Short mmCIF file of C-alpha atoms in Angstrom, two decimals:
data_model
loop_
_atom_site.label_atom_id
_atom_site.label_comp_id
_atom_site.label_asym_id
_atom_site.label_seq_id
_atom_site.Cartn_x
_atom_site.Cartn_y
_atom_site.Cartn_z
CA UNK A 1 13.75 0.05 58.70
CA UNK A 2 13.04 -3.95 57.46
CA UNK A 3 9.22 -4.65 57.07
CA UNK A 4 7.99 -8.24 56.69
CA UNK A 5 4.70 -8.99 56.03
CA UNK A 6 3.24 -12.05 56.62
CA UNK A 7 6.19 -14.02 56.21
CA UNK A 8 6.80 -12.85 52.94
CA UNK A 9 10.34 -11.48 52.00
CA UNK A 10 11.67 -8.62 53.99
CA UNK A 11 11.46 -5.03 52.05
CA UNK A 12 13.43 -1.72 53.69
CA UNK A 13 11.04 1.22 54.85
CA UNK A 14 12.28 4.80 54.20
CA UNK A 15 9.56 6.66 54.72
CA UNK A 16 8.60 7.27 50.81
CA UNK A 17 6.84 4.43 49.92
CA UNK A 18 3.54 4.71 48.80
CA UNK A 19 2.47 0.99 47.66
CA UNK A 20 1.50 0.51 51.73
CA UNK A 21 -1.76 -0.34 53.50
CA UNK A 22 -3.47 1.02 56.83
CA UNK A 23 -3.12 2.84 59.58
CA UNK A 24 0.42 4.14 60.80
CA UNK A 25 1.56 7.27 62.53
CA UNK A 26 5.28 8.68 63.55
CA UNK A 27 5.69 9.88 66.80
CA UNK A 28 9.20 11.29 67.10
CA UNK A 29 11.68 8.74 66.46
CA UNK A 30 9.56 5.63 66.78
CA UNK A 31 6.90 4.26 64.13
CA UNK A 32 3.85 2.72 65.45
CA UNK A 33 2.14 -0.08 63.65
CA UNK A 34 -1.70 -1.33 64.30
CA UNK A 35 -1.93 -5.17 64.02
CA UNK A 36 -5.41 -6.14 62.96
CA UNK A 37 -6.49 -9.45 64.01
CA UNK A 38 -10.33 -8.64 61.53
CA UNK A 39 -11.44 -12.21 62.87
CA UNK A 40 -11.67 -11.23 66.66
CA UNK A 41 -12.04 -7.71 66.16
CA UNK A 42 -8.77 -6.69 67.93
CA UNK A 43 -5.91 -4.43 67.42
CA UNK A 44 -3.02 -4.21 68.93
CA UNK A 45 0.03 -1.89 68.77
CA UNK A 46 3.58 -3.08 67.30
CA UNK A 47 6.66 -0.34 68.04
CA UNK A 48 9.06 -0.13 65.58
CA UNK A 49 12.14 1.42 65.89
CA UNK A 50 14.00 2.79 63.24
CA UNK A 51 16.85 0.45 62.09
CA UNK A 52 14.93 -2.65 63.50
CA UNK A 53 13.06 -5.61 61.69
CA UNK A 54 9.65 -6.58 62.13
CA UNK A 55 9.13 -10.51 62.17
CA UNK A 56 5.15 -10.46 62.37
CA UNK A 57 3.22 -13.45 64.23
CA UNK A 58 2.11 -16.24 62.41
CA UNK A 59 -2.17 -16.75 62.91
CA UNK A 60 -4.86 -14.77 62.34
CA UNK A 61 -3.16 -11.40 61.58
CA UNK A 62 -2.94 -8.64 59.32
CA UNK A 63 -0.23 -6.03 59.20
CA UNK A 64 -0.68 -3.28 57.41
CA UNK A 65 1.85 -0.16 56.52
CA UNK A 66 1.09 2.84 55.06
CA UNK A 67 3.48 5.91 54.48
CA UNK A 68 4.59 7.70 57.85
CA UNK A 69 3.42 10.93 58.42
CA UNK A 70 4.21 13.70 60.83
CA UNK A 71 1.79 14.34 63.62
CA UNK A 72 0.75 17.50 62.61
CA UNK A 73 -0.46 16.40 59.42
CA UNK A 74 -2.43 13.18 61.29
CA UNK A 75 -5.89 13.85 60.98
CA UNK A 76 -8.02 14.73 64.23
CA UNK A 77 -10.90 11.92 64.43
CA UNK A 78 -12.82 14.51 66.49
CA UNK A 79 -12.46 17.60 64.02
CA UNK A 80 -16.12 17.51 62.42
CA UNK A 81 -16.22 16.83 58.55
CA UNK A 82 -16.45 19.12 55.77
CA UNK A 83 -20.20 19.42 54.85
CA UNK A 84 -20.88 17.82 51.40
CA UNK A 85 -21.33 20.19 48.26
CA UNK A 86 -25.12 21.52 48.15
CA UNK A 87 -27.31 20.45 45.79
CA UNK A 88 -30.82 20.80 45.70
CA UNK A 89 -32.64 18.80 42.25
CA UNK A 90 -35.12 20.79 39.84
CA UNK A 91 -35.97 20.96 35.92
CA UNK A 92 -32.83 23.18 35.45
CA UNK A 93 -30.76 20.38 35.92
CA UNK A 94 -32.21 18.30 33.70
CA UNK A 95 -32.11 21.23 30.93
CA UNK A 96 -28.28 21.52 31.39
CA UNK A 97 -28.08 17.68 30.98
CA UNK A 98 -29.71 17.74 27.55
CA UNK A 99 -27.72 20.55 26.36
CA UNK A 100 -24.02 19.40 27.18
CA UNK A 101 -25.82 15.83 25.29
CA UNK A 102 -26.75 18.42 22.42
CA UNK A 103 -23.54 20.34 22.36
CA UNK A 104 -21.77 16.86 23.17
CA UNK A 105 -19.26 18.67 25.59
CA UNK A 106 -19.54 15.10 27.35
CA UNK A 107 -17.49 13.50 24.74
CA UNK A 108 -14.47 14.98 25.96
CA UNK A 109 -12.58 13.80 29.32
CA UNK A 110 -11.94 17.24 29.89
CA UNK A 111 -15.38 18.59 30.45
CA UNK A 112 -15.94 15.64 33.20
CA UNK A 113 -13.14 16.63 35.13
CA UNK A 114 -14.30 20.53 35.06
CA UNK A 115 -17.14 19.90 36.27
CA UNK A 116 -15.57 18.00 39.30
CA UNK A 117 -13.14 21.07 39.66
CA UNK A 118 -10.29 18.59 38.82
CA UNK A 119 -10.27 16.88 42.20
CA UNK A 120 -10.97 12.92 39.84
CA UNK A 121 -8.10 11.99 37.61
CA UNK A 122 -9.55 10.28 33.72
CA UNK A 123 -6.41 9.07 32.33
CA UNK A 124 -6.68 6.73 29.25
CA UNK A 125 -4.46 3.34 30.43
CA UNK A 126 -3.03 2.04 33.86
CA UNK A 127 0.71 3.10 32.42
CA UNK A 128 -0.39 7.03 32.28
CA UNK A 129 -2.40 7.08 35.25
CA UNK A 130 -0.46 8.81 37.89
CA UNK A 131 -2.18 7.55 41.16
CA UNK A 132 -2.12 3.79 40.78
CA UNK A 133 0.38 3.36 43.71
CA UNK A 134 -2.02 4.76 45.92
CA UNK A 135 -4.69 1.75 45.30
CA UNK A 136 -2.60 -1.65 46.80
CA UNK A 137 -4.71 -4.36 46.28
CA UNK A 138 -6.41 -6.04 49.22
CA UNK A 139 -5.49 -9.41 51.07
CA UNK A 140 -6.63 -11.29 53.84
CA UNK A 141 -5.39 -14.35 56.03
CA UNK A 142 -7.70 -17.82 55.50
CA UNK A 143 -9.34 -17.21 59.04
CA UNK A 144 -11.04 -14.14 57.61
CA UNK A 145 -11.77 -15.65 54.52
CA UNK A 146 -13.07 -18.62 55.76
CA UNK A 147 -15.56 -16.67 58.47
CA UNK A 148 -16.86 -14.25 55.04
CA UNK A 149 -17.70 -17.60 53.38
CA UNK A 150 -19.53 -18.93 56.61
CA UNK A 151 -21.22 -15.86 56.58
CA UNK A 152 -22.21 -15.86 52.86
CA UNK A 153 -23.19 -19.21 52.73
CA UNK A 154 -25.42 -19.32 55.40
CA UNK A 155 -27.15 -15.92 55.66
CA UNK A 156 -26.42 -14.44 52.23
CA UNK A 157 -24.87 -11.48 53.75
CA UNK A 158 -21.39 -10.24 55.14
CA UNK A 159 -19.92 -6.85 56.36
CA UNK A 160 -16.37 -5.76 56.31
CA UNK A 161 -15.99 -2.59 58.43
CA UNK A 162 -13.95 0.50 57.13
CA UNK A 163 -11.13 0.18 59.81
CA UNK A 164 -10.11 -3.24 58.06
CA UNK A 165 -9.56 -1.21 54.62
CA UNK A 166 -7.57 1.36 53.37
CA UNK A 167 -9.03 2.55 50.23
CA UNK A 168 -6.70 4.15 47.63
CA UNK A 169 -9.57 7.51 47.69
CA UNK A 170 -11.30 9.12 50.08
CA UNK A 171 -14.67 8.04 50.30
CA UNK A 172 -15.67 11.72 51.39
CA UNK A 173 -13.92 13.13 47.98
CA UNK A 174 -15.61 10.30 46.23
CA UNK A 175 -18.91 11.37 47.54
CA UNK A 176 -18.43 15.58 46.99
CA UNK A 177 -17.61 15.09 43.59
CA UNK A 178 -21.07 13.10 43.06
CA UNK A 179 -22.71 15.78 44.32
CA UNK A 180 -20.59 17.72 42.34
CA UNK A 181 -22.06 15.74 39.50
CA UNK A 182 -25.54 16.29 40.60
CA UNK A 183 -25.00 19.77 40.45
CA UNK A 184 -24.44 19.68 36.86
CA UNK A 185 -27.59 17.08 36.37
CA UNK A 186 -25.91 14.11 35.96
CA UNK A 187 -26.62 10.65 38.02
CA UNK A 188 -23.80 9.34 40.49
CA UNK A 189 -23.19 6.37 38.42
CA UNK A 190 -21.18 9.02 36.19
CA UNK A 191 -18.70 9.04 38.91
CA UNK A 192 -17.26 5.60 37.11
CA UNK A 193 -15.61 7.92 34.64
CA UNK A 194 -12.98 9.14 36.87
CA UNK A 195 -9.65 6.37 37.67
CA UNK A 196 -10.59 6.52 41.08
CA UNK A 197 -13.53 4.13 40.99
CA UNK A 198 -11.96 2.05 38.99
CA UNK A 199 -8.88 1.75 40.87
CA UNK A 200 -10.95 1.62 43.67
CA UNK A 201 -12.88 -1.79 43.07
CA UNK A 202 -9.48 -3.09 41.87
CA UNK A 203 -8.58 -3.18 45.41
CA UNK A 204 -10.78 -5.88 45.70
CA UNK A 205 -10.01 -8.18 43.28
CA UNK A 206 -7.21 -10.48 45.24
CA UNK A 207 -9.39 -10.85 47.85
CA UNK A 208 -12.56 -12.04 46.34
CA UNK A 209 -10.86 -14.39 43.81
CA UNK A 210 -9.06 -15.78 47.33
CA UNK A 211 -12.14 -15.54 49.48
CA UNK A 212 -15.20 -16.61 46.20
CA UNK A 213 -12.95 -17.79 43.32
CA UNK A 214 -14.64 -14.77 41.94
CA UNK A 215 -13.39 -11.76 39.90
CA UNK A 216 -15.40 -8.45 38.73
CA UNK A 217 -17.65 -7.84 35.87
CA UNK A 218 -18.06 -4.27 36.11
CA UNK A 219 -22.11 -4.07 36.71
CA UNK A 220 -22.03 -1.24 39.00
CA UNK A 221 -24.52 1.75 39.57
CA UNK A 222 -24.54 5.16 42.40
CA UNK A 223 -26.85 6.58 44.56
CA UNK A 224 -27.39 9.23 46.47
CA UNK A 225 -30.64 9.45 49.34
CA UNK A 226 -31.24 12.71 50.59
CA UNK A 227 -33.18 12.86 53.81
CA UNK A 228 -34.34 16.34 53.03
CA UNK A 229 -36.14 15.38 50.14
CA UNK A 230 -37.35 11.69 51.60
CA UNK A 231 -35.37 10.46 49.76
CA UNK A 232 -35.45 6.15 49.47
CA UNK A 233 -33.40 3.17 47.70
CA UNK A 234 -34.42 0.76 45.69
CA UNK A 235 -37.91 -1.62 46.73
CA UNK A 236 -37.31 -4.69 47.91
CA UNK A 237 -35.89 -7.51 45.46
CA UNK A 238 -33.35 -9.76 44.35
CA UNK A 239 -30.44 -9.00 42.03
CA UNK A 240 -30.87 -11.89 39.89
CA UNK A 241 -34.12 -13.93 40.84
CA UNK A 242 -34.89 -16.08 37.65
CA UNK A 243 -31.15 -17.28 37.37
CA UNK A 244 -30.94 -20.82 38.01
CA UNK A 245 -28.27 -23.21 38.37
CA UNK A 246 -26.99 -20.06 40.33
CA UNK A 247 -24.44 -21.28 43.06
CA UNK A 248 -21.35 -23.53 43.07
CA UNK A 249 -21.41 -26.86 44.74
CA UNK A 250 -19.86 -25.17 48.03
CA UNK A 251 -22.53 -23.04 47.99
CA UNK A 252 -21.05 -19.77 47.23
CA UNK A 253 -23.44 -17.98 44.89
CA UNK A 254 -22.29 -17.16 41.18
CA UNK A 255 -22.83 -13.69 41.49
CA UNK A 256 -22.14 -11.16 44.38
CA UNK A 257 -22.53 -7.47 45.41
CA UNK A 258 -20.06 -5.25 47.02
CA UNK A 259 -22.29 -2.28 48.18
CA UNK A 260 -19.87 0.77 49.62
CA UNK A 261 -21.51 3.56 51.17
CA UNK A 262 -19.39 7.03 50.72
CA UNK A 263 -20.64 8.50 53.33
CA UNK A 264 -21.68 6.77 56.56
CA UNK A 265 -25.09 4.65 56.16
CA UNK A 266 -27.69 5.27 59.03
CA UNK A 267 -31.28 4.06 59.61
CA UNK A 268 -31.93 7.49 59.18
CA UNK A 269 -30.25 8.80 55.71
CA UNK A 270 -30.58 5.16 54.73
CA UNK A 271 -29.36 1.94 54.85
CA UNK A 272 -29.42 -1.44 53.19
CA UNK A 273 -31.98 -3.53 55.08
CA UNK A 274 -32.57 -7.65 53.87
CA UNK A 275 -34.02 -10.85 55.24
CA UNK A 276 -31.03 -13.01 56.31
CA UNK A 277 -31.01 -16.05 53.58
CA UNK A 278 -31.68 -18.65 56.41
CA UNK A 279 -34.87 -16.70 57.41
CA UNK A 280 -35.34 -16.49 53.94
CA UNK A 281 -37.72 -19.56 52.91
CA UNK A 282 -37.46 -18.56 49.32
CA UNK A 283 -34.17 -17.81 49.32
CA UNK A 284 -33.42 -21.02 47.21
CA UNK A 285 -36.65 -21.52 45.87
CA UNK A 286 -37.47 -25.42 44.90
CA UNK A 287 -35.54 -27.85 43.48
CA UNK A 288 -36.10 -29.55 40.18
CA UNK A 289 -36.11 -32.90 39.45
CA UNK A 290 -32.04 -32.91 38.64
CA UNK A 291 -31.62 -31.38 42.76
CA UNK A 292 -30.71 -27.74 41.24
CA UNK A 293 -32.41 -24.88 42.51
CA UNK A 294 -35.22 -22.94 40.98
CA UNK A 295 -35.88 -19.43 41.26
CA UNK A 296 -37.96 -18.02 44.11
CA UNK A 297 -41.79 -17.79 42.99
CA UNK A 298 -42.53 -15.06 45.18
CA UNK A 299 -39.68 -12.78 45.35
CA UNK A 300 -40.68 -9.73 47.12
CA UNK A 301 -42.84 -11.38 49.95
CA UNK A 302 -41.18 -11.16 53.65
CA UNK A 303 -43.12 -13.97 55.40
CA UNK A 304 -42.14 -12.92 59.00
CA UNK A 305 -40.54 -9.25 59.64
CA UNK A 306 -39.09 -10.03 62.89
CA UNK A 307 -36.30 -11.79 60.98
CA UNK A 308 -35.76 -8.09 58.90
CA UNK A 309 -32.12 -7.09 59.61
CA UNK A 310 -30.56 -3.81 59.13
CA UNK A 311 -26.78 -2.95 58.37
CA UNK A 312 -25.91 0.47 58.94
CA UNK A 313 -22.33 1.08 58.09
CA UNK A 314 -19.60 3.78 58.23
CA UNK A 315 -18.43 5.45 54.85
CA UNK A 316 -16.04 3.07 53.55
CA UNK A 317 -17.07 -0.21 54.29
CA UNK A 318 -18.28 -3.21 52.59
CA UNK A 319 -21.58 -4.79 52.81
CA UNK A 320 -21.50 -7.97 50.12
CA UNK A 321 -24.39 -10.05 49.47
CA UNK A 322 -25.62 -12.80 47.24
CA UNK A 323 -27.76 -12.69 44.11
CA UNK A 324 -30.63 -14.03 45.80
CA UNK A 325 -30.58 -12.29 48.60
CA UNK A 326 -33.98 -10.24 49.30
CA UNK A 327 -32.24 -6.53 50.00
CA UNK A 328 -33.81 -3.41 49.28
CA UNK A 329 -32.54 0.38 50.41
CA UNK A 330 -34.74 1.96 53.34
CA UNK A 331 -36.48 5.34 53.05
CA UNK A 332 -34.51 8.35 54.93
CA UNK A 333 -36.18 10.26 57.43
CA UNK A 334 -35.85 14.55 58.08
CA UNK A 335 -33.58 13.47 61.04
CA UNK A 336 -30.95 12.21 58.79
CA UNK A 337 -27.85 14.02 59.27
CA UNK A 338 -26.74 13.95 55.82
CA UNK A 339 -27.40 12.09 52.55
CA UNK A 340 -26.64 8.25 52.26
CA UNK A 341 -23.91 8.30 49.13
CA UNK A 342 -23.11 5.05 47.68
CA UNK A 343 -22.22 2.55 45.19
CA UNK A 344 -22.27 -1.12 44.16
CA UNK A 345 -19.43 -3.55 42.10
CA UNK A 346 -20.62 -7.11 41.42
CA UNK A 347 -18.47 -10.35 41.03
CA UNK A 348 -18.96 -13.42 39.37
CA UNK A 349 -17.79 -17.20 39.90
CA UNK A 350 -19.04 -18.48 36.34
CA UNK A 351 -18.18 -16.66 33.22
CA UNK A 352 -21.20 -18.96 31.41
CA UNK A 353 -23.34 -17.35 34.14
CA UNK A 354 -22.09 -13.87 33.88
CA UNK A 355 -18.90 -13.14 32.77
CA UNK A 356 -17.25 -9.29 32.20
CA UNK A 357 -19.13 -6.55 30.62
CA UNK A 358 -15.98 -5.55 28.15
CA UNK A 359 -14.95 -7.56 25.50
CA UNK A 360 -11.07 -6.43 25.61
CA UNK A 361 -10.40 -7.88 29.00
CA UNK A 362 -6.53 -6.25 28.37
CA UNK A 363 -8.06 -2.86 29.43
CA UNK A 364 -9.06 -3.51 32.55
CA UNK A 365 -8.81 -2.66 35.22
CA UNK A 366 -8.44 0.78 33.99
CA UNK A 367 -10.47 0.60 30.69
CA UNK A 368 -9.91 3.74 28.49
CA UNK A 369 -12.31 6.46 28.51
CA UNK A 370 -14.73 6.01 25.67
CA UNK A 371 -14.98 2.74 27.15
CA UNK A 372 -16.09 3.98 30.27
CA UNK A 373 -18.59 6.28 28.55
CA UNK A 374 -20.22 3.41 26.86
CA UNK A 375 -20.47 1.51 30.02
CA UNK A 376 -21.50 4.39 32.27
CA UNK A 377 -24.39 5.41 29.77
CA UNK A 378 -25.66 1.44 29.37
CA UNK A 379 -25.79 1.44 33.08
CA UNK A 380 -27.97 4.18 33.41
CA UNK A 381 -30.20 2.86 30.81
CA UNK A 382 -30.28 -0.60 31.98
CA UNK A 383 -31.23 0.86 35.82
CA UNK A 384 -33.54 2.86 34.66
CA UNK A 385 -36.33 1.23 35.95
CA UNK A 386 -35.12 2.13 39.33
CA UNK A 387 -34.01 5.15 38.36
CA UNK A 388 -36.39 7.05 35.53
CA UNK A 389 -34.17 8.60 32.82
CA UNK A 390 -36.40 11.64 31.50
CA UNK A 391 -37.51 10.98 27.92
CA UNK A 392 -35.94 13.44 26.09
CA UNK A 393 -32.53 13.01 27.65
CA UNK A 394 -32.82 9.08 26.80
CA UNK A 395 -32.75 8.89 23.01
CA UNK A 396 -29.51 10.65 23.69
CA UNK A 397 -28.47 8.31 26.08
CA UNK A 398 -28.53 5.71 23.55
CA UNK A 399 -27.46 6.79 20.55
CA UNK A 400 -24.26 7.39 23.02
CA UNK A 401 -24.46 4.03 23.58
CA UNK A 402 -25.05 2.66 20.69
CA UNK A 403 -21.64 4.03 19.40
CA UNK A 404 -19.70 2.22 21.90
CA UNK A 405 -21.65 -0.91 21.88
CA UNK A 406 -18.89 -3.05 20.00
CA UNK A 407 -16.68 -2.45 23.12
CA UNK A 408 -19.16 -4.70 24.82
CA UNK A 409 -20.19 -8.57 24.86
CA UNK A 410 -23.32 -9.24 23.52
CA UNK A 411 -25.18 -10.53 26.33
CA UNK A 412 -24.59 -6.87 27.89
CA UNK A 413 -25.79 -5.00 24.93
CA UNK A 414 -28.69 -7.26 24.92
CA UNK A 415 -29.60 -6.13 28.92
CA UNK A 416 -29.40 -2.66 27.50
CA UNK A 417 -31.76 -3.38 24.71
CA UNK A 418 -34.13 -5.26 27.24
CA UNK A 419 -34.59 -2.28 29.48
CA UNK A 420 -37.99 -0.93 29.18
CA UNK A 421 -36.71 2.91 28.80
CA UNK A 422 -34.83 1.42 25.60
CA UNK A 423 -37.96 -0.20 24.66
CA UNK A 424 -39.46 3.20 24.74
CA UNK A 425 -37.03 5.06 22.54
CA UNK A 426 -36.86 1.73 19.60
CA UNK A 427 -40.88 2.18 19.27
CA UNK A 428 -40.55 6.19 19.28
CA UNK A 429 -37.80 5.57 16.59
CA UNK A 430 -40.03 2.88 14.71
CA UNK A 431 -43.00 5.35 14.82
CA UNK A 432 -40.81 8.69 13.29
CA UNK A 433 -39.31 6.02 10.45
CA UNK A 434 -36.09 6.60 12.13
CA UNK A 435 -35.09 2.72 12.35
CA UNK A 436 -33.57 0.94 9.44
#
């Protein structure tokens, strides 16, 4: 069967190929195709028969393929999920946390992906990893792009709903093998050791350097609300309220957030929840005597709560944002069905305003795994305002750190340092005569 997609040159479908995107299903001799017009919401089906060629539409459309597989191995929609791995927190968890940092079983690749019962891949460069054909990267038609700009511009906010992507991983594996972590003690930012998250984001990177003239800089962190517990996200703020100088002259702000919920995001297990930037009257603060904006002077306060806006999603889709948007996560209530799993990837438009985390840009976007160690433990450090590390796992922490910190740029290591947890280890360290 010939395939064209979007005009572009014709390639021959056999049935193997796994570089594909979407939703597609066989049904006896005839392949059916959904064509996803993301603008207006629609879908339509396109029959192909085999031996046939596909000349798609010109406008607004996106036509995605994705291997063919028999019916009988199509999943049922209605079939109820598998429950997510149990996991209940106490002090014992902790404990095993500070001894695998003791016995420094984390060190080794191997241990992560025991832990995880192998279902992650770590491999240590995009050449030896064997699922990268299973991660296409993303594109969209100018339409689309055009209305996520609109959108951005004017309220700070978009949503891309999970039926327009097809991830390269299961967002319900993604989100039993954090639990999986949690088991074991360890936060579900420790998830961005395995390829999958990183292969993951990758998806994304076409389509926000199309859509923002953006590309990723690896600030990322996990979460993971549990409505039995009341669990909550973060308070109300602003990811970066001081910066000034902040967005481009079209408006598009320097620095974005790609929030992805793994499992679907309720009012009741939790959802993001913000105050729409045009609602917002400190959304772009004052403006100096040059016409550039200042930062807000009173960034938590919502000045009418009628404007409040929630954005409950299904597991898989994207909720971006701007920098200056006032977001925060809600609490969950005891009616929640299930914990709200999640993570975040950031962008930026300016590398003088925040470029990439690594200094060997080369490695990305599959960085090796030491790499990723150093990354994944300065994350959890610099969050951990947000979320407490316990003081005798966080020397630990750091001195981890510390030993990858020439894999970073400066201006990261220096957010590290600036953390107040850090702050708290240096003067421990200062008072034991343990710093140079």
């Amino acid at each position: 069967m010939k395939i064209q997609l979007n005009g572009g040159p014709e390639w021959v479908y056999d049935g193997s190929d796994t570089e594909a995107w979407n939703i597609i299903a066989q049904y006896g001799p005839q392949t059916t195709v959904l064509k996803i017009d993301p603008v207006h919401n629609t879908t339509s089906v396109v029959p192909l028969l085999n031996g046939t060629s596909f000349l798609p539409q010109q406008g607004n459309h996106i036509y995605n393929i994705v291997t063919v597989a028999p019916t009988d191995q199509i999943p049922d929609p209605t079939e109820p999920e598998e429950p997510l791995a149990a996991f209940v927190e106490d002090k014992d968890h902790k404990d095993h946390v500070l001894q695998q940092i003791l016995t420094k079983e984390y060190l080794s690749s191997d241990y992560w992906t025991k832990i995880i019962n192998s279902k992650l891949h770590i491999s240590e460069s995009l050449e030896d990893c064997p699922i990268v054909s299973s991660f296409p990267l993303f594109d969209c038609d100018d339409d689309w792009t055009d209305e996520l700009r609109d959108r951005l511009t004017q309220e700070g906010i978009f949503t891309i709903d999970s039926e327009w992507l097809s991830w390269g991983a299961d967002s319900r594996l993604i989100a039993n093998c954090i639990c999986l972590l949690l088991q074991h003690g360890w936060h579900p930012v420790f998830v961005w050791l395995f390829d999958e998250m990183w292969l993951l984001v990758n998806q994304l990177s076409n389509f926000i350097e199309k859509a923002f003239g953006h590309h990723l800089i690896y600030d990322f962190f996990g979460w993971y609300i549990n409505p039995e517990t009341a669990g909550q996200g973060f308070a109300p703020h602003r990811d970066r309220p001081s910066a000034t100088g902040s967005f481009s002259s079209t408006g598009i702000p320097k620095y974005i957030s790609y929030w992805i919920p793994f499992t679907n995001a309720t009012t009741e297990n939790s959802c993001l929840y913000c105050v729409p930037a045009h609602k917002d009257p400190e959304y772009m603060g004052k403006k100096d005597d040059s016409g550039h904006e200042q930062s807000p002077e009173r960034s938590e306060i919502i000045t009418d709560p009628r404007h409040i806006r929630a954005f409950p999603v299904s597991r898989g889709s994207i909720v971006g944002f701007s920098h200056r948007l006032l977001h925060w996560g809600s609490a969950s209530s005891r009616f929640g069905k299930e914990p709200r799993v999640s993570t975040f990837i950031a962008s930026s438009g300016d590398e003088q305003f925040e470029g990439v985390y690594l200094k060997d840009k080369t490695q990305l976007p599959l960085p090796p795994f030491d790499v990723r160690l150093g990354l994944v433990f300065g994350h959890r450090l610099w969050y951990s305002r947000d979320a407490p590390v316990p003081a005798p796992i966080a020397d630990h922490m750091l001195k981890t750190f510390e030993e990858r910190a020439h894999y970073f740029q400066q201006s990261y290591v220096d957010k590290v340092f600036d953390s107040d947890v850090v702050k708290l280890v240096l003067r421990k360290r200062k008072a034991e005569g343990n710093l140079p």
